[in-house]
XYZ file of C-alpha atoms in Angstrom:
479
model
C 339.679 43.161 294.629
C 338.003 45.490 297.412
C 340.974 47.478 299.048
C 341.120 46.851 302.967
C 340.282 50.734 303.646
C 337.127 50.466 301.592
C 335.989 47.327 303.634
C 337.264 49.560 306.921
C 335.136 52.592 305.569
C 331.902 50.517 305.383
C 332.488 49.167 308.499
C 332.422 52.349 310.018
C 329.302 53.473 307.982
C 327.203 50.074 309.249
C 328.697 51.066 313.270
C 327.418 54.555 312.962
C 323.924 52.898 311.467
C 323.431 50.621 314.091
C 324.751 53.487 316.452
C 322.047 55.886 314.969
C 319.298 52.745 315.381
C 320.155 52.325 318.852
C 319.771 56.296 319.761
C 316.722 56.657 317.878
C 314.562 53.119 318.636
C 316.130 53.113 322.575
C 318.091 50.022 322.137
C 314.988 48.071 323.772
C 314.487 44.153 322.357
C 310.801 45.567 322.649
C 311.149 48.167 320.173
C 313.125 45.909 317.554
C 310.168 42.979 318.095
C 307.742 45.545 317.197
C 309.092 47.458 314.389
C 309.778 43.827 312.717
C 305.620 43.371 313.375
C 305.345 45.489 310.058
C 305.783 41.961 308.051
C 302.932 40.756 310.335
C 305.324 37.862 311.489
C 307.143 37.296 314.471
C 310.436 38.431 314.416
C 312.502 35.333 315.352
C 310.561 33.253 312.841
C 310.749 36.339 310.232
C 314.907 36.034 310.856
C 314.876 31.858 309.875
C 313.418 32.708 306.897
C 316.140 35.825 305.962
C 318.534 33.578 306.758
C 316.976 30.264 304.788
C 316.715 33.090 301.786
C 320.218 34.509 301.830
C 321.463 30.791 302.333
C 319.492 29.083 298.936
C 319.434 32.552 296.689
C 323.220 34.005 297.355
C 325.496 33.627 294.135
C 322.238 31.968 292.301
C 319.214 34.744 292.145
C 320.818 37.486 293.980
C 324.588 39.093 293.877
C 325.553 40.614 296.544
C 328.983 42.913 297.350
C 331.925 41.735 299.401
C 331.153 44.462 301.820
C 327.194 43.840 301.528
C 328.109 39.752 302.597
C 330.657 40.886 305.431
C 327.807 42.934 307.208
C 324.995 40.328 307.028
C 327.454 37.505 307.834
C 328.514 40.162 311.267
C 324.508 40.413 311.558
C 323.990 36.403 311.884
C 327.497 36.065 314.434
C 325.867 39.040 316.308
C 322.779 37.303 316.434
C 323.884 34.021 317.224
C 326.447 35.090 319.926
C 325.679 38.109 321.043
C 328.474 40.963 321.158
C 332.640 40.066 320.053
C 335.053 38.987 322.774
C 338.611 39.484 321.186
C 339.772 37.250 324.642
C 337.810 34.394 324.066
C 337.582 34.679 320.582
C 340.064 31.713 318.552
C 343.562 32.857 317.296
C 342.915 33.664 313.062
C 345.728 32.921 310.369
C 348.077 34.615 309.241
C 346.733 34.717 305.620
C 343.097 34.303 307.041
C 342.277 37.363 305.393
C 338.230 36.944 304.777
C 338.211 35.944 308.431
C 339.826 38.758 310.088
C 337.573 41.127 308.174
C 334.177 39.631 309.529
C 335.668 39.158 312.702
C 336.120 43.280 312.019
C 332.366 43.522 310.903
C 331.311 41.448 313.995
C 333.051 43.890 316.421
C 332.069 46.906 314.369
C 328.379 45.944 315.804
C 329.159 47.030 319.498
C 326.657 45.753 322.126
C 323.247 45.706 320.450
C 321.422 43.091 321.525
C 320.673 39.587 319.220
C 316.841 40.707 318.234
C 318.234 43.884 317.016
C 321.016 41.726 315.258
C 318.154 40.369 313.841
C 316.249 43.232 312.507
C 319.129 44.222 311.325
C 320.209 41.271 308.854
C 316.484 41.514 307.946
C 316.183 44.916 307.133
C 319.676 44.698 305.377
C 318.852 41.692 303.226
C 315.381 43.259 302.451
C 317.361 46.842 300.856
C 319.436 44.670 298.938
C 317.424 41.770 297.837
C 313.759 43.128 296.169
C 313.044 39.310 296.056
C 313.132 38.718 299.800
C 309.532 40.567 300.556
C 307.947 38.393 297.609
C 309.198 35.341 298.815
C 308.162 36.305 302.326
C 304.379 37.067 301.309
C 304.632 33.305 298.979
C 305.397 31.926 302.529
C 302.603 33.731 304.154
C 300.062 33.259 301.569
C 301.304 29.549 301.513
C 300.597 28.882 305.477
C 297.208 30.750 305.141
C 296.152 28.823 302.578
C 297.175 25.548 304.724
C 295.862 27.064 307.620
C 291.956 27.319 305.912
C 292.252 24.167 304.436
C 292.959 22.579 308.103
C 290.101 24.690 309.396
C 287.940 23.637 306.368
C 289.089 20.179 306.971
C 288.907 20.286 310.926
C 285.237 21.807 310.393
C 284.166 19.170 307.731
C 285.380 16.822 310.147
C 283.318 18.285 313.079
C 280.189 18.009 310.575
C 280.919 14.485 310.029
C 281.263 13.538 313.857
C 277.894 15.472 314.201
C 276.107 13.570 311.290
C 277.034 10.106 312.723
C 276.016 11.094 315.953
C 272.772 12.648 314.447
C 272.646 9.221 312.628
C 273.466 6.952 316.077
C 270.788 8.651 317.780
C 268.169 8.685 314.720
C 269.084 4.410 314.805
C 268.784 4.536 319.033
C 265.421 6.610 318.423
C 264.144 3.979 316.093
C 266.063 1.185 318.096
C 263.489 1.854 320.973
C 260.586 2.443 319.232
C 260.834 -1.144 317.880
C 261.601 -2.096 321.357
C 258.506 -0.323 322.516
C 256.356 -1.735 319.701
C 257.394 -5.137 320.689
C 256.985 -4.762 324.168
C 253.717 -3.631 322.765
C 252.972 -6.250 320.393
C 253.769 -9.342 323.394
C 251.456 -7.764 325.654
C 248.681 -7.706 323.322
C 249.738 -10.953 321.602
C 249.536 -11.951 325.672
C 246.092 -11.036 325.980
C 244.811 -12.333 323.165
C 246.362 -15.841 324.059
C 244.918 -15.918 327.052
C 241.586 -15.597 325.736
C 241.418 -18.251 323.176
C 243.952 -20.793 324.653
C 241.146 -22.940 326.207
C 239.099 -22.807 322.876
C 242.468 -23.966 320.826
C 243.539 -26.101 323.271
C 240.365 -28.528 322.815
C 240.610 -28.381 319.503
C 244.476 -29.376 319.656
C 243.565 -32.378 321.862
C 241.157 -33.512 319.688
C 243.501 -33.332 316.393
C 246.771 -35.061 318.188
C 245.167 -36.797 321.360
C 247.496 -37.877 323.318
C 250.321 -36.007 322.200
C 251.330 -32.758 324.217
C 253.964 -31.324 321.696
C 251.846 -31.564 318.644
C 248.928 -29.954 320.357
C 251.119 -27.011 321.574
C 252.832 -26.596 318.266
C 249.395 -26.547 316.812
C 248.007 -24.315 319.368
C 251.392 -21.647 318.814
C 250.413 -21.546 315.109
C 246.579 -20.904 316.373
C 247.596 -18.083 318.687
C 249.907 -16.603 315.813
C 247.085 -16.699 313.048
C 244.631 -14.938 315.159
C 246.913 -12.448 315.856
C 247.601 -11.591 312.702
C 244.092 -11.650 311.791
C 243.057 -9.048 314.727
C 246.054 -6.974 313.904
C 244.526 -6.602 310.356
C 240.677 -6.058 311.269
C 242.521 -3.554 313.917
C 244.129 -1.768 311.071
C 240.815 -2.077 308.819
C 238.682 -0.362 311.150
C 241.328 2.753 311.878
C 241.448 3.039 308.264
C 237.670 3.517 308.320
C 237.204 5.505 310.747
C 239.795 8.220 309.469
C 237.499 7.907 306.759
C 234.831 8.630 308.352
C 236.072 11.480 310.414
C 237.067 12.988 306.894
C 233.840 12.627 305.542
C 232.598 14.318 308.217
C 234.968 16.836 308.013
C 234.037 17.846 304.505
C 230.350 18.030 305.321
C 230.863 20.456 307.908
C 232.802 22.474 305.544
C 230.064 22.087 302.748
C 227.465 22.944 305.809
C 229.478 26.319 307.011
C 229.549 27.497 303.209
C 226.064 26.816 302.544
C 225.217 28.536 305.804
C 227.273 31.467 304.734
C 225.362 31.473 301.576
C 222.172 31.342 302.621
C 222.541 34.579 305.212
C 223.092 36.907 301.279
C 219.597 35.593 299.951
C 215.942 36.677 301.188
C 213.613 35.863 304.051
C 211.515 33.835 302.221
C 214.748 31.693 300.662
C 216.065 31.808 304.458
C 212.808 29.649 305.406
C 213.369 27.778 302.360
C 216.693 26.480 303.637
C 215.726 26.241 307.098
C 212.713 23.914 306.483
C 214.568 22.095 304.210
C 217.359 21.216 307.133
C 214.915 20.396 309.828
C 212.952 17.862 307.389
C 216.521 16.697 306.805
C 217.382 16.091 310.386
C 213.989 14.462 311.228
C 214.686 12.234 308.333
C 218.223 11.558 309.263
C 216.825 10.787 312.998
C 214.142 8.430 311.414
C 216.881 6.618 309.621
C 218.966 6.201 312.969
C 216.309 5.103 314.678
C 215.636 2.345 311.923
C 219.128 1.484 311.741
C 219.005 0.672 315.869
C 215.786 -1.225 315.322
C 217.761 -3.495 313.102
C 221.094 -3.870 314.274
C 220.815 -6.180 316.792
C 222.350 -8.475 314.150
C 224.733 -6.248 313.077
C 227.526 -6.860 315.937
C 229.643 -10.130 315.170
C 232.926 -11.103 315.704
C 235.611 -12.315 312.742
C 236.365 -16.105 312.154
C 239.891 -17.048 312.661
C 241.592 -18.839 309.029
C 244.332 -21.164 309.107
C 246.162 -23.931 307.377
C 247.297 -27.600 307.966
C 249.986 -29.052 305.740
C 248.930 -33.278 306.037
C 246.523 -33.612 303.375
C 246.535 -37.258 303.443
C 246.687 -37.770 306.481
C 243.108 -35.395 306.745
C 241.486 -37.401 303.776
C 242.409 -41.173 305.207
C 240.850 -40.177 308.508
C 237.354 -38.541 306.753
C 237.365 -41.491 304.447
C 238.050 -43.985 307.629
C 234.223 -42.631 308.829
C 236.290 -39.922 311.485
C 234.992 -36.810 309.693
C 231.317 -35.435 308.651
C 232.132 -37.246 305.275
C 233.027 -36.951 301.481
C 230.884 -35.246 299.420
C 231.078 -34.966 295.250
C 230.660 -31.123 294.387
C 229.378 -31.165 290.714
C 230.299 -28.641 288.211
C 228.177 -25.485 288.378
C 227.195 -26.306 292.027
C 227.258 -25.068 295.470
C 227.245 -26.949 298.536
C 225.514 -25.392 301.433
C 226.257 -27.354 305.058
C 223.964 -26.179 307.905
C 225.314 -26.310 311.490
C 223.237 -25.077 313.651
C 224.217 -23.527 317.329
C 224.608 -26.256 320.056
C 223.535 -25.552 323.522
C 226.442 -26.818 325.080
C 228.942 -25.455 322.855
C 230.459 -22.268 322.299
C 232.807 -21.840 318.882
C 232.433 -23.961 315.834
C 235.269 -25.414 314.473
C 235.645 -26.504 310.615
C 238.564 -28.336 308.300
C 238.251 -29.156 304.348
C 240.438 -30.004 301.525
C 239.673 -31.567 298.209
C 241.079 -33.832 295.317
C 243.457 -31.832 292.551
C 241.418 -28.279 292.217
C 240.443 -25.622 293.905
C 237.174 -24.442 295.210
C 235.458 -21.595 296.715
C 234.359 -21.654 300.716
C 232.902 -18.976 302.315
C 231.232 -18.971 305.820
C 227.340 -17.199 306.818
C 225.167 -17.163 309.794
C 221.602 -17.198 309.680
C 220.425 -15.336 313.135
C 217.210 -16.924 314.628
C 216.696 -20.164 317.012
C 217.437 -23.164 315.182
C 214.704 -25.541 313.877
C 216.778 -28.729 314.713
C 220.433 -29.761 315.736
C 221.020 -31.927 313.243
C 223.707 -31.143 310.316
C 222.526 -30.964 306.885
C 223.483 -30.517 303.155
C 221.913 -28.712 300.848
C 223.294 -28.350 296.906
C 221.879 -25.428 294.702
C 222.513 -25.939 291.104
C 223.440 -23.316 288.989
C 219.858 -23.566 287.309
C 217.524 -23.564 290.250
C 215.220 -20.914 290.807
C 216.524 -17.364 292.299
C 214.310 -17.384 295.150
C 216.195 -20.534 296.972
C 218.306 -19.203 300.314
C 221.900 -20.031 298.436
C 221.519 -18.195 295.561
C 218.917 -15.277 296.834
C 219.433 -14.642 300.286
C 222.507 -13.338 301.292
C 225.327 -12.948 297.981
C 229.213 -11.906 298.904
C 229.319 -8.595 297.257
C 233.655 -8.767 296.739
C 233.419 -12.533 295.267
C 236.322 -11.940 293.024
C 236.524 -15.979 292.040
C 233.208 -15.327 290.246
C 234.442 -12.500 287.944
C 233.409 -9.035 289.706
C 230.279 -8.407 292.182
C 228.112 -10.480 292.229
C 224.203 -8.844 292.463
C 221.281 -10.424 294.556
C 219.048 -11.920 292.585
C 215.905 -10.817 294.695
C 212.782 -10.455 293.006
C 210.310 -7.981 295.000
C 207.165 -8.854 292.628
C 204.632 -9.281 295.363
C 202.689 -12.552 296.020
C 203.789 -15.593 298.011
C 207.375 -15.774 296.780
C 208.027 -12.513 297.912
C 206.593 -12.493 301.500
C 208.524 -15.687 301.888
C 211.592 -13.920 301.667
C 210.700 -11.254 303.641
C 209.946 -13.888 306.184
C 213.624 -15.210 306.618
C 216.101 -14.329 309.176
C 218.826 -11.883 308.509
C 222.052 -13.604 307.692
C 225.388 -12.007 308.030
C 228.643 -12.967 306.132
C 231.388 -14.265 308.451
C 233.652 -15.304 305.922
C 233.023 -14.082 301.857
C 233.480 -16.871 299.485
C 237.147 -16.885 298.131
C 238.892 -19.493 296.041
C 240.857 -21.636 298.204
C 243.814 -23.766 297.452
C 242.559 -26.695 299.648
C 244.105 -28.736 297.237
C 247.440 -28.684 298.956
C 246.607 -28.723 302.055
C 244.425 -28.444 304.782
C 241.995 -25.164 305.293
C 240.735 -24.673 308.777
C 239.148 -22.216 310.601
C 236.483 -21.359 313.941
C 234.374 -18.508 314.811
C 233.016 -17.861 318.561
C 229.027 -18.185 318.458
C 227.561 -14.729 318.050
C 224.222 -15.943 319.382
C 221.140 -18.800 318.631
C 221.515 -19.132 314.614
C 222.829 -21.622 312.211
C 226.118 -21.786 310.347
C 226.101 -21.925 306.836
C 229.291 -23.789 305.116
C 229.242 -22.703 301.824
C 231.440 -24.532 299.189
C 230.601 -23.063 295.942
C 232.360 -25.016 292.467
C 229.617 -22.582 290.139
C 232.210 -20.720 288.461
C 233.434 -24.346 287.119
C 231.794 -25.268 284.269
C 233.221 -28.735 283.251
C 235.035 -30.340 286.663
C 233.520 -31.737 289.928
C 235.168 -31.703 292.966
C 235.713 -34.207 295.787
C 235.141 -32.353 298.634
C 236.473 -33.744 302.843
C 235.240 -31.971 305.520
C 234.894 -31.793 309.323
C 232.574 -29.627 311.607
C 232.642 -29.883 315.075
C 231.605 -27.711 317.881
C 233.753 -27.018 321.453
C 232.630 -25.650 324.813
């Protein structure tokens, strides 16, 4: 057992410490706060964790003295209360033995001040207990680590907020460009209404006379089809004319090499070259010129293509004597119907559907004033001669029914046969010949006259080599 004059003795020895501490640091709370910034915490949280150390490791990891326990226990009363007051201070046992010599301890410390109470258990606890400055940097180490992770987390967080942000506005951006493209669209789907309501609207009155909401749901699906069919012929001719403008981007290339090649050769290859480009232009102008002699034909608008679900309905009221008539399409054949022009009309409306096949329909105009008004049929069989207007002519070059391109079948022999085709008028293709399913319903279709001419209906069965087809049509003109 420790003697009560060794316990007295170390009293004394920790007064004349803290004594010595006070002279030399000044006795300032200042100086204590930053002599504790060595551990690179602040010294009020640095003292929680002394005292949660001495608390869990004393009598476990670390074995301390009698004396060493009655100085850091008069450390934590120092620093809890501040200096002893024997007068306010509660009356101890008689046998309270322990007590009376921390109460001792306690008033050993004189007046220093609680922070340097503090620094005191610290620095105490840290000269007997190696462990304490490991278990101090676990701590730190610990709270850093916790402290990157929330900045890690905090600026993955940040990230996120600024990708759906980045995303809200990409969806807004696009959001309004659809807008814009619709606004867009109406205006031109609009325009395009206005011009062809009258022409749609006659032919609506003359399909459900009588009967206002079947003519407008008619003329809505009219409208819609020929927008669709611009918008395409719209994206058709961009497409060629980036073409184009690439072509012509490459021959200017090809043109500044050559150019660059022809300065290294001689005079005499220099003339060469340069002859050879002016006989080019004047033959490139000659061609121009003939291609404006001839294209006064060449400018014609597209036919507008759609399709009526009540096939019976269409082939009781052709059959009833309402429509042009029925005509038997034999196998190998092709039916050619000639409309011409009408002086009093202005678009040329047609409708067609047949009995359990298919069959090809395509849609030409032969420029020229008309012979007659009158509406005739004309059938080329698959063995006639080549130099007959159906077969000769004009041939759709992208017939893909017929099993690749077709070729013209011109013969340019000399003699009669050949200066009567030479004598013809130019015919352009308004519609090619495609296969159509007119089986299941109703194909219809006009096309605004380009000019004096006749229209040439073809409905062509020659790739069918064993099966005729019953053919219903209807041609009509409007104002």
């Amino acid at each position: 057992m420790v003697s009560p004059d060794n316990v007295e003795q170390s009293l004394r020895n920790l007064s004349l410490a803290v004594s010595d501490g006070q002279q030399q640091g000044g006795g300032s709370d200042t100086d204590c706060d930053s002599r504790s910034l060595k551990w690179h915490l602040p010294l009020k949280e640095l003292y929680k964790m002394a005292c949660a150390f001495y608390k869990e490791k004393s009598g476990k990891a670390i074995h301390l003295s009698y004396e060493d326990n009655l100085k850091l226990v008069a450390f934590t009363q120092q620093a809890a209360h501040g200096p002893l007051d024997p007068g306010k201070a509660p009356q101890l046992g008689m046998f309270d033995v322990i007590g009376k010599d921390r109460r001792i301890a306690w008033q050993h410390l004189g007046t220093i001040t609680k922070l340097q109470a503090m620094e005191g258990f610290i620095d105490l606890l840290d000269r007997l207990c190696p462990q304490f400055k490991p278990y101090v940097e676990a701590i730190k180490k610990d709270r850093e680590e916790k402290a990157q992770q929330a900045q890690a987390e905090e600026a993955k967080r940040k990230e996120q907020v600024a990708k759906e942000e980045e995303k809200l506005a990409e969806l807004k951006r696009i959001e309004d460009e659809k807008n814009r493209e619709e606004i867009q669209r109406r205006q031109l789907q609009d325009a395009l209404n206005q011009q062809t309501y009258h022409q749609f609207k006659d032919y609506a009155e003359k399909q459900f006379p009588g009967n206002p909401e079947q003519q407008a749901v008619l003329i809505r699906q009219l409208q819609n089809e020929h927008y669709h069919q611009y918008m395409q012929q719209l994206q058709a001719q961009v497409a060629s004319n980036y073409s184009h403008l690439r072509a012509t981007s490459v021959d200017s290339e090809s043109a500044e090499v050559d150019s660059g090649i022809a300065e290294q050769h001689s005079g005499n290859q220099i003339d060469q070259a340069t002859n050879a480009k002016e006989n080019s232009q004047q033959e490139y102008k000659e061609q121009c010129d003939s291609d404006d002699d001839s294209g006064e034909y060449a400018v014609i608008s597209p036919a507008n293509m759609w399709t009526k679900p009540d096939v019976k309905l269409f082939k009781q009221e052709v059959t009833s004597g309402k429509g042009d008539g029925v005509i038997r399409v034999g196998h190998g054949d092709t039916i050619t119907v000639r409309v011409p022009t009408h002086e009093g009309g202005s678009s040329l409306f047609w409708e067609f559907a047949t009995d359990n096949y298919d069959i090809g329909f395509g849609v030409y105009f032969e420029w020229g004033k008309p012979m007659t008004t009158d509406v005739s049929v004309h059938v080329s069989e698959s063995d006639e001669d080549d130099d007959t207007l159906e077969d000769d002519d004009v041939v759709c070059a992208d017939d893909l029914e017929c099993g690749g391109q077709q070729q013209h079948k011109q013969q340019y022999n000399g003699g009669s046969g050949s200066s009567s085709l030479a004598n013809r008028n130019p015919i352009s293709i308004i519609v090619p010949i495609y296969r159509r399913e007119c089986q299941t319903e109703v194909y219809a279709g006009s096309h605004s006259y380009p000019g004096e001419g006749t229209y040439l209906l073809k409905f062509d069965n020659s790739y069918s080599l064993w099966r005729s087809k019953t053919l219903y049509y209807k041609v009509f003109y409007t104002r």
